[in-house]
Amino acid sequence: MLVRLKNVGATYQKAMVTLFCDMMHKEIEVYVDDMISKSKTSEQHVEDLRKLFVRLRKYKLRLNPAKCTFGMKSGKLVGFMVDPDKVKAIREMPTSRTKLEVRGFLRRINYITWFISQLTTTCSLMYYLL
């Protein structure tokens, strides 16, 4: 793909979404030129990577080995530090018991909506109950 084209980023993104549509938001995330494989266990990670590599090979796509890292639990992604310890504060938040506390929780979680896929769908029942 020619780099000097004006819509090269959008074209690449659309191609990746088309090629990996069944894996997107489940096993991998693709953002511009970053591709992230995400798994809960190391065994699942190996299986997800195998599936990803098979797909890359099928469409004759290559990765730059100098830019690849495997098995990481944290790292910088799109300018943000992704670290399980940072998520700990959200996971350990006390359960909201009143309407006011639920509203406060939804406001706080809305701040990070960009990082959570399908957050609106997940929180829709709470919005409905308010």
One Martini backbone bead per residue (centre of mass of N, CA, C, O) as a GRO file, in nm:
protein
  130
    1MET     BB    1   0.097   0.036   0.022
    2LEU     BB    2   0.072   0.364  -0.018
    3VAL     BB    3   0.170   0.625   0.190
    4ARG     BB    4   0.074   0.893   0.022
    5LEU     BB    5  -0.197   0.834   0.079
    6LYS     BB    6  -0.464   0.977   0.247
    7ASN     BB    7  -0.632   0.682   0.319
    8VAL     BB    8  -0.444   0.457   0.443
    9GLY     BB    9  -0.550   0.417   0.732
   10ALA     BB   10  -0.846   0.342   0.662
   11THR     BB   11  -0.778   0.109   0.471
   12TYR     BB   12  -0.629  -0.065   0.673
   13GLN     BB   13  -0.849  -0.087   0.887
   14LYS     BB   14  -1.061  -0.220   0.702
   15ALA     BB   15  -0.892  -0.468   0.630
   16MET     BB   16  -0.860  -0.576   0.921
   17VAL     BB   17  -1.161  -0.602   0.985
   18THR     BB   18  -1.221  -0.798   0.753
   19LEU     BB   19  -1.005  -1.027   0.822
   20PHE     BB   20  -1.084  -1.006   1.165
   21CYS     BB   21  -1.394  -1.007   1.246
   22ASP     BB   22  -1.411  -1.277   1.432
   23MET     BB   23  -1.173  -1.154   1.641
   24MET     BB   24  -1.282  -0.900   1.716
   25HIS     BB   25  -1.310  -0.823   2.060
   26LYS     BB   26  -1.184  -1.107   2.158
   27GLU     BB   27  -0.866  -1.166   2.061
   28ILE     BB   28  -0.849  -0.882   1.909
   29GLU     BB   29  -0.682  -0.568   1.834
   30VAL     BB   30  -0.719  -0.286   1.606
   31TYR     BB   31  -0.489   0.002   1.567
   32VAL     BB   32  -0.393   0.082   1.293
   33ASP     BB   33  -0.060  -0.056   1.353
   34ASP     BB   34  -0.196  -0.219   1.584
   35MET     BB   35  -0.169  -0.553   1.737
   36ILE     BB   36  -0.377  -0.728   1.974
   37SER     BB   37  -0.346  -0.995   2.191
   38LYS     BB   38  -0.607  -1.141   2.399
   39SER     BB   39  -0.583  -1.309   2.724
   40LYS     BB   40  -0.633  -1.499   3.022
   41THR     BB   41  -0.434  -1.722   2.928
   42SER     BB   42  -0.155  -1.879   2.815
   43GLU     BB   43  -0.297  -2.098   2.649
   44GLN     BB   44  -0.487  -1.904   2.497
   45HIS     BB   45  -0.265  -1.729   2.374
   46VAL     BB   46  -0.142  -1.944   2.193
   47GLU     BB   47  -0.402  -2.000   2.034
   48ASP     BB   48  -0.448  -1.709   1.931
   49LEU     BB   49  -0.177  -1.684   1.782
   50ARG     BB   50  -0.218  -1.915   1.589
   51LYS     BB   51  -0.468  -1.796   1.452
   52LEU     BB   52  -0.331  -1.533   1.363
   53PHE     BB   53  -0.099  -1.661   1.190
   54VAL     BB   54  -0.280  -1.809   0.993
   55ARG     BB   55  -0.416  -1.554   0.884
   56LEU     BB   56  -0.165  -1.406   0.790
   57ARG     BB   57  -0.071  -1.628   0.594
   58LYS     BB   58  -0.323  -1.643   0.412
   59TYR     BB   59  -0.277  -1.310   0.339
   60LYS     BB   60   0.031  -1.236   0.327
   61LEU     BB   61   0.125  -1.132   0.608
   62ARG     BB   62   0.349  -0.918   0.798
   63LEU     BB   63   0.580  -0.895   1.058
   64ASN     BB   64   0.774  -0.705   1.280
   65PRO     BB   65   0.997  -0.836   1.495
   66ALA     BB   66   1.095  -0.563   1.634
   67LYS     BB   67   0.768  -0.502   1.721
   68CYS     BB   68   0.748  -0.768   1.884
   69THR     BB   69   0.547  -0.896   2.159
   70PHE     BB   70   0.521  -1.155   2.414
   71GLY     BB   71   0.341  -1.213   2.709
   72MET     BB   72   0.218  -0.952   2.806
   73LYS     BB   73   0.063  -0.765   3.083
   74SER     BB   74   0.209  -0.496   2.994
   75GLY     BB   75   0.174  -0.167   2.826
   76LYS     BB   76   0.201   0.036   2.551
   77LEU     BB   77  -0.107   0.187   2.411
   78VAL     BB   78  -0.173   0.450   2.238
   79GLY     BB   79  -0.025   0.615   2.490
   80PHE     BB   80  -0.109   0.391   2.700
   81MET     BB   81  -0.105   0.239   3.007
   82VAL     BB   82  -0.117  -0.112   3.042
   83ASP     BB   83  -0.234  -0.228   3.370
   84PRO     BB   84  -0.357  -0.437   3.609
   85ASP     BB   85  -0.307  -0.249   3.859
   86LYS     BB   86  -0.491  -0.014   3.750
   87VAL     BB   87  -0.759  -0.194   3.749
   88LYS     BB   88  -0.796  -0.264   4.049
   89ALA     BB   89  -0.965  -0.018   4.144
   90ILE     BB   90  -1.216  -0.095   3.977
   91ARG     BB   91  -1.259  -0.393   4.079
   92GLU     BB   92  -1.264  -0.277   4.401
   93MET     BB   93  -1.519  -0.150   4.398
   94PRO     BB   94  -1.785  -0.076   4.551
   95THR     BB   95  -2.101  -0.145   4.578
   96SER     BB   96  -2.381  -0.014   4.461
   97ARG     BB   97  -2.689   0.090   4.652
   98THR     BB   98  -2.763   0.359   4.529
   99LYS     BB   99  -2.861   0.584   4.303
  100LEU     BB  100  -2.620   0.777   4.348
  101GLU     BB  101  -2.396   0.560   4.324
  102VAL     BB  102  -2.466   0.470   4.035
  103ARG     BB  103  -2.419   0.741   3.900
  104GLY     BB  104  -2.123   0.767   3.987
  105PHE     BB  105  -2.025   0.512   3.847
  106LEU     BB  106  -2.111   0.591   3.555
  107ARG     BB  107  -1.930   0.841   3.542
  108ARG     BB  108  -1.658   0.702   3.590
  109ILE     BB  109  -1.683   0.488   3.355
  110ASN     BB  110  -1.719   0.700   3.122
  111TYR     BB  111  -1.422   0.800   3.121
  112ILE     BB  112  -1.335   0.485   3.002
  113THR     BB  113  -1.501   0.402   2.738
  114TRP     BB  114  -1.270   0.371   2.517
  115PHE     BB  115  -1.156   0.089   2.667
  116ILE     BB  116  -1.458  -0.036   2.650
  117SER     BB  117  -1.624  -0.271   2.510
  118GLN     BB  118  -1.959  -0.237   2.514
  119LEU     BB  119  -2.054  -0.044   2.752
  120THR     BB  120  -2.341   0.047   2.684
  121THR     BB  121  -2.464  -0.235   2.683
  122THR     BB  122  -2.378  -0.315   2.972
  123CYS     BB  123  -2.519  -0.037   3.109
  124SER     BB  124  -2.822  -0.017   3.015
  125LEU     BB  125  -2.974  -0.130   3.264
  126MET     BB  126  -2.889   0.093   3.462
  127TYR     BB  127  -3.015   0.325   3.303
  128TYR     BB  128  -3.304   0.211   3.308
  129LEU     BB  129  -3.335   0.211   3.629
  130LEU     BB  130  -3.304   0.533   3.650
   0.00000   0.00000   0.00000
